[in-house]
Each structure stands twice: as structure tokens, then as C-alpha cells.
Tab-separated table of C-alpha atoms in Angstrom:
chain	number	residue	atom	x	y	z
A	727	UNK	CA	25.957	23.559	0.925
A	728	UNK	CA	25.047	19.927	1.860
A	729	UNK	CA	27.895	17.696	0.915
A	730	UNK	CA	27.582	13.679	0.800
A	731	UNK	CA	30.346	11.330	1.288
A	732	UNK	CA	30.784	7.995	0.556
A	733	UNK	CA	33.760	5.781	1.131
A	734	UNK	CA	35.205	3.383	0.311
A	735	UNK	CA	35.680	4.790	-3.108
A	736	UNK	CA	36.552	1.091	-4.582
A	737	UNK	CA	36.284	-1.788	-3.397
A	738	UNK	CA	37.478	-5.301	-4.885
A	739	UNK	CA	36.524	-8.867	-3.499
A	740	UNK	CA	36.113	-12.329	-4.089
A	741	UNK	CA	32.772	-13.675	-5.040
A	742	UNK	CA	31.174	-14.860	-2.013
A	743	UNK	CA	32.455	-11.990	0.194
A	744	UNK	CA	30.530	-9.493	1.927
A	745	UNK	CA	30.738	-5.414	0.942
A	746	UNK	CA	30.111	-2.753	2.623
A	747	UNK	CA	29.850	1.012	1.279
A	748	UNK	CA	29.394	3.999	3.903
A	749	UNK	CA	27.779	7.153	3.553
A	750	UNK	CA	27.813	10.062	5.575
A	751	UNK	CA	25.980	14.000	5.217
A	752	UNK	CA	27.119	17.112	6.282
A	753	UNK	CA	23.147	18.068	7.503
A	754	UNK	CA	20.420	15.224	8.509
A	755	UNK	CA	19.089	14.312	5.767
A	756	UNK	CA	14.437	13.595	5.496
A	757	UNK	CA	15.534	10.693	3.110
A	758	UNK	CA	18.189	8.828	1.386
A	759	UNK	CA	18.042	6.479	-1.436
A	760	UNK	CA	20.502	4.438	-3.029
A	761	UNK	CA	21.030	4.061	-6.439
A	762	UNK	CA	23.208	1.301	-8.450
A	763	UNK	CA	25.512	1.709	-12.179
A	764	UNK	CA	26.345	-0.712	-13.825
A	765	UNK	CA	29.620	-0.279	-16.331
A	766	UNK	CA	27.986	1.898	-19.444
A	767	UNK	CA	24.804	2.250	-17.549
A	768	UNK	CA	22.576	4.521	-16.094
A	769	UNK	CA	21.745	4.874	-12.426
A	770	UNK	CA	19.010	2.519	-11.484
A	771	UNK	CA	16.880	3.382	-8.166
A	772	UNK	CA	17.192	0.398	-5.527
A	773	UNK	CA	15.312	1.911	-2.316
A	774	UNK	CA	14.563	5.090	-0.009
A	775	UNK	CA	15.011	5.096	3.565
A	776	UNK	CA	12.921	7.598	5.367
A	777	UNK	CA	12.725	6.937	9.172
A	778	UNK	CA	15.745	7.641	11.856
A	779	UNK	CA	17.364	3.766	12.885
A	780	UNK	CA	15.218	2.414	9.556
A	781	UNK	CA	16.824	-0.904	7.996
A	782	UNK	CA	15.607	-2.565	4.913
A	783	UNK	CA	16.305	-5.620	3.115
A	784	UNK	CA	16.420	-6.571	-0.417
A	785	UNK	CA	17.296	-10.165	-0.869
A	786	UNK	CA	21.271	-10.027	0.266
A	787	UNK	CA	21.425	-6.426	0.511
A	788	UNK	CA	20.421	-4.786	3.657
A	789	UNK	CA	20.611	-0.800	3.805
A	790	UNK	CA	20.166	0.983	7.383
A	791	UNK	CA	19.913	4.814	8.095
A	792	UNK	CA	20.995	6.511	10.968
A	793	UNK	CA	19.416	7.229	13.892
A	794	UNK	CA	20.707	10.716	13.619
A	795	UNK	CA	19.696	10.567	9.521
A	796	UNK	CA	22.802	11.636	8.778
A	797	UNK	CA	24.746	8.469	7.744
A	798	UNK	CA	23.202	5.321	5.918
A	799	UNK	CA	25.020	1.794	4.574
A	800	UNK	CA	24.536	-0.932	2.384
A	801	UNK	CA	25.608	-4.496	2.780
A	802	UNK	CA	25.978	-7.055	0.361
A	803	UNK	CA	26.451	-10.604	1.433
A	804	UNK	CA	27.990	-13.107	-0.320
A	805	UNK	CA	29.002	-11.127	-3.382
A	806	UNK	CA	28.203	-12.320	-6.693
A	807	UNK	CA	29.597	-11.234	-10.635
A	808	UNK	CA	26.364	-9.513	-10.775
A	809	UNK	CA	26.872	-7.376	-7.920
A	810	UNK	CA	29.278	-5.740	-10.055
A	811	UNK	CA	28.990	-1.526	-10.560
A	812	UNK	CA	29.111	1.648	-8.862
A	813	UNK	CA	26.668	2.060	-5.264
A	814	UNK	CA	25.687	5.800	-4.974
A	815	UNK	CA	23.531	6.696	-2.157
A	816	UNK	CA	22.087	10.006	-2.439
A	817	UNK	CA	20.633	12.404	0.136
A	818	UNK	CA	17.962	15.377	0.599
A	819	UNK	CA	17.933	17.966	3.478
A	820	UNK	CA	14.431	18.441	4.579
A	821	UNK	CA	12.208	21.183	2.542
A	822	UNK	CA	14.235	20.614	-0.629
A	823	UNK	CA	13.736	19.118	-3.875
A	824	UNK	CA	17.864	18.740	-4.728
A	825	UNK	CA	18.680	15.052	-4.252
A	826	UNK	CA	22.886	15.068	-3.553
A	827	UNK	CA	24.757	12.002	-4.309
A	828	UNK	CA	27.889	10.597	-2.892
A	829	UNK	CA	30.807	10.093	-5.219
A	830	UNK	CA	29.870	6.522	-5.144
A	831	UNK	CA	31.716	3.009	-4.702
A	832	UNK	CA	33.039	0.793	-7.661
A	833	UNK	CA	32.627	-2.683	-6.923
A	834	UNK	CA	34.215	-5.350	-8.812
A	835	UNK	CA	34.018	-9.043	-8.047
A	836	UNK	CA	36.845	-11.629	-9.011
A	837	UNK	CA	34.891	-15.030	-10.354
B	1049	UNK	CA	13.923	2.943	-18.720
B	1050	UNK	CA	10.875	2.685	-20.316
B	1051	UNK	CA	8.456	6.084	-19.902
B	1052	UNK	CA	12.190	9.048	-20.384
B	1053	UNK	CA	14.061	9.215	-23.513
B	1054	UNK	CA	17.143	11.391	-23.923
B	1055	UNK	CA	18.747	12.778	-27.260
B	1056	UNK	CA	20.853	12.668	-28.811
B	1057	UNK	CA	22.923	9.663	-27.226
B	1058	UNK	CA	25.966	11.061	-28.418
B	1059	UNK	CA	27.355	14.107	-29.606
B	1060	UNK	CA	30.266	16.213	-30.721
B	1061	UNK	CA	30.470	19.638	-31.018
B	1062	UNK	CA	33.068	22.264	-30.914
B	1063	UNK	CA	34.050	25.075	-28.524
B	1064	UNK	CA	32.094	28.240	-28.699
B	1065	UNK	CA	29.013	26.536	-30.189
B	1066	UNK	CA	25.591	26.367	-28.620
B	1067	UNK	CA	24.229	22.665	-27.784
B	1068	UNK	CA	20.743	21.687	-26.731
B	1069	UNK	CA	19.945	18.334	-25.377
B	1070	UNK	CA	16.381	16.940	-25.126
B	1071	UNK	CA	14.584	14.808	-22.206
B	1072	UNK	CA	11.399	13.743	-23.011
B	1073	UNK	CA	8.735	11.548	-20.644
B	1074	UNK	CA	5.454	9.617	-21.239
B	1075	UNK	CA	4.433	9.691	-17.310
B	1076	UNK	CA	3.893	12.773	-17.070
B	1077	UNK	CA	5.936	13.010	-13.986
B	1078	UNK	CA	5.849	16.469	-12.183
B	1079	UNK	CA	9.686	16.904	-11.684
B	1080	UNK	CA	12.650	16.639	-14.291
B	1081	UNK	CA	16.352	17.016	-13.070
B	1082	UNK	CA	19.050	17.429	-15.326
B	1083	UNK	CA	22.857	15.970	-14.002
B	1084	UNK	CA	26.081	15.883	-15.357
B	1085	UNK	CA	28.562	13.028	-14.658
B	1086	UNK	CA	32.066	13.159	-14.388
B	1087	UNK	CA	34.879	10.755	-13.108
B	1088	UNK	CA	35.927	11.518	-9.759
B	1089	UNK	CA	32.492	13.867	-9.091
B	1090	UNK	CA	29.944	11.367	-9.386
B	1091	UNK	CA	26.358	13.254	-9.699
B	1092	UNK	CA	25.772	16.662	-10.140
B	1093	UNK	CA	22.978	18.436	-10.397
B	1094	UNK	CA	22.409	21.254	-13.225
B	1095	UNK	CA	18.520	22.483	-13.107
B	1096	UNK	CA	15.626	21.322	-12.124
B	1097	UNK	CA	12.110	21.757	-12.791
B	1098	UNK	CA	9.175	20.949	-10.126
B	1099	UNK	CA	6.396	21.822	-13.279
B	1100	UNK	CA	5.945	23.618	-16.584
B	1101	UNK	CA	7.795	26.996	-16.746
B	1102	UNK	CA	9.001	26.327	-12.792
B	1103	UNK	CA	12.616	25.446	-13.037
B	1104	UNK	CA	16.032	26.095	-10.501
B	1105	UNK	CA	19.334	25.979	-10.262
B	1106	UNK	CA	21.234	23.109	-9.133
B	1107	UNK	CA	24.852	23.035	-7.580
B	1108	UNK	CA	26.262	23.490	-11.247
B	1109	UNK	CA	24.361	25.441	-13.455
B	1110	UNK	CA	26.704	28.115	-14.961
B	1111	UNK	CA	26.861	27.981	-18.462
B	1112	UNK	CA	23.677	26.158	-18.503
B	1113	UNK	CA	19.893	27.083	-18.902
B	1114	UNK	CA	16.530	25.169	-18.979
B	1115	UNK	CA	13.425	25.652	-20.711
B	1116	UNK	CA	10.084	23.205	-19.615
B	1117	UNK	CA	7.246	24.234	-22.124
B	1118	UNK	CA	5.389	21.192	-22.056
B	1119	UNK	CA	5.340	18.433	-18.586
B	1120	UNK	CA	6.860	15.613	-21.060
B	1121	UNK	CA	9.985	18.043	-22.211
B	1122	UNK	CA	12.382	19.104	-20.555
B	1123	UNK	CA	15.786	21.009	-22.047
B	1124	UNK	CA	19.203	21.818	-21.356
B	1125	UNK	CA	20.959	24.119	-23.562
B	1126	UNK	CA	24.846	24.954	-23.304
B	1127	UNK	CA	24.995	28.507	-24.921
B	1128	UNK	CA	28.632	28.227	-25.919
B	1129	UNK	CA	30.359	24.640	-25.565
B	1130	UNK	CA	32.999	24.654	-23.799
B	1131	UNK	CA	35.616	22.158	-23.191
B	1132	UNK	CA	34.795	21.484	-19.261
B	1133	UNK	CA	31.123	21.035	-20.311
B	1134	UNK	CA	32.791	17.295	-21.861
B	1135	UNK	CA	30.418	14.792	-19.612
B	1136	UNK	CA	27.924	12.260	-19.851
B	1137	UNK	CA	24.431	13.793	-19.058
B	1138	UNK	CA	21.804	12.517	-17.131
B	1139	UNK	CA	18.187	13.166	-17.377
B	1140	UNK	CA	15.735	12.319	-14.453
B	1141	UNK	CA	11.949	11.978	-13.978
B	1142	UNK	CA	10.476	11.569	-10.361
B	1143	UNK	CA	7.110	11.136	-9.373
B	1144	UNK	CA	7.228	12.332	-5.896
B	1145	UNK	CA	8.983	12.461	-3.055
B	1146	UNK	CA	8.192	9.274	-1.680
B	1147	UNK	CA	9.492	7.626	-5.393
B	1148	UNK	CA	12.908	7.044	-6.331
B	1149	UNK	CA	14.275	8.880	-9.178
B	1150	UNK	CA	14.041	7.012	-12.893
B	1151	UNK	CA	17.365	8.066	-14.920
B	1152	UNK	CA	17.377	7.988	-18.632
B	1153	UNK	CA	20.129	6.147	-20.544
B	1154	UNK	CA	22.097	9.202	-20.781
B	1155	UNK	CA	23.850	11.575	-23.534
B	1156	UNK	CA	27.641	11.808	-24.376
B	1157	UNK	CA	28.727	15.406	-25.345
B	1158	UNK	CA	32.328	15.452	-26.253
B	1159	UNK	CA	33.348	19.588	-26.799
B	1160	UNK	CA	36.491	19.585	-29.136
């Protein structure tokens, strides 16, 4: 079945550094969203990528999808404490209604 | 998130015993997904329902079963608790496939 990856699986910086998390499907994908949980939370929807080479940018996060829609990233520049949580992206193979997520990556930011 | 409620928030039960979780919506949203989270497995998906009385299985759906009688409820019932069924579950509502998904805040089931 279609499997989603995401690495890394934790990542710890400074405030003002950047952060990167990676993800990567077994099968090209018709869309992939991302998704962000906060300690206690629940997941909270941040965007959908749809088209092959798409990028997107939400004030200092950018998110890009593969030209082959099999892989997408997010960026974060210049970390803040607020950036703080777990980054899912989550992916669905064309024709289905299943939405697969990644394991996810748990950023923490030192002050 | 306003518009998806889920209940109980927590719960405790003990092996052997059947459990029934509710998620209930005010947008009367076409498709429900239940998931289960775990440390070290992120998301997984349990059922699904694309309408009332239309439901499927998801990637982990033994030991669980749906019901959708009505588009604002949507069920999952664990027919006997066990131990490995101990998660946090996550109910979603989606609008349609160009919309995100809208999680509720989640139940605790602990199975002792």
C-alpha cells in the first residue's frame, strides 16, 4: 500500500534558524497537504499542494511539491518559539479518498 | 475547531469491554475519517465514511467498526477493548477534496 515518509524525525535549533522537513511517497501522489501539532494538540491543516513543481508560501514557510508529485518540503526561516510542534505532511494517490500521513517531524526551538 | 466535537475526551475502560466513541459535526461535511495516533506511527487511518450509511476501511480497521446514521454523526465502536487499542483518537471532517482536513480535539482511551 502507499507508504509516506518523512525525515528528519526531530529536529532541534536555535531560534532564528532555518528547518527543513522532507517528505517522500512510495506512488505520485494528486495532492499533499501539510498539517501542524502542537504539544497536546490536534492536527491543524496549513495548505494543499496540487500541481507537479507547485511552491507556496505562507509568511516564512514555503512548501514545494515535486515535479514528479512524489516528494514535497517545508521550510521555515528564521525559526521562532512558536514554530514549535510536530510537521506532518500527508499524501493521496489519485482516485482515493485515504489521506496517508508521514510519521511527522518534532520541532523544538531553544529561546 | 469550531463546527466537530468528539466524546468523550477521555476514557478508561478495561480489556474485553466494548467502547464507542462519538464524532459529531455542525457543517454538514460529506466525509468523516476516524484515526488513531500512536508514538512512533504518527496517523492512521481506521474507517471512513464518504456519506450516510457509505463507510470503508482504512489501513487499520481490525477490531474496529463504524456506523454513520445521520451526516453530523459519525461512530467508532471497539467491540472488545483491548490493550493495543490504548491511543489517542482522532476524528476528521472534510469538505472536499480541494479542502484540508479539520481534526477534532481528540479522545484518550486508556484499555487497562
Amino acid at each position: 500500500g502507499q507508504q509516506v515518509m518523512q525525515i528528519p524525525q526531530y529536529q532541534h535549533v536555535q531560534e532564528g534558524e532555518d528547518f527543513t522537513t522532507y517528505c517522500n511517497s512510495s506512488t505520485t501522489l494528486s495532492n499533499i497537504q501539510w498539517y501542524k501539532q502542537r504539544p497536546g494538540g490536534h492536527p491543524v491543516f496549513l495548505i494543499q499542494l496540487v500541481k507537479s513543481g507547485e511552491v507556496k508560501k505562507q509568511k516564512r514557510l514555503t512548501f514545494q511539491f515535486g515535479e514528479a508529485k512524489k516528494n514535497s518540503s517545508l521550510h521555515i526561516t528564521a525559526t521562532q518559539t512558536t514554530d514549535v510542534g510536530t510537521y506532518f505532511c500527508a499524501g493521496v494517490e489519485g482516485g482515493s479518498e485515504k489521506l496517508v500521513f508521514g510519521k511527522g517531524t518534532k520541532l523544538t526551538v531553544n529561546p | 475547531d469550531a463546527g466537530i466535537t468528539q466524546s468523550p475526551r477521555h476514557k478508561v475502560t478495561e480489556t474485553g469491554t466494548p467502547v464507542t466513541l462519538r464524532c459529531h459535526q455542525t457543517e454538514n461535511h460529506r466525509y468523516m475519517y476516524w484515526y488513531r495516533q500512536d508514538p512512533g506511527h504518527g496517523l492512521r487511518l481506521i474507517h471512513y465514511s464518504y456519506g450516510v450509511k457509505d463507510t470503508d476501511k482504512g489501513e487499520v480497521s481490525d477490531g474496529y467498526s463504524v456506523s454513520r446514521s445521520k451526516t453530523e454523526d459519525f461512530l467508532l465502536t471497539l467491540e472488545s477493548a483491548t490493550s493495543s487499542q490504548t491511543s489517542v483518537y482522532f476524528c476528521a471532517i472534510r469538505a472536499g477534496q480541494v479542502y484540508g482536513y479539520t481534526f477534532g480535539s481528540g479522545t484518550r482511551l486508556t484499555v487497562v
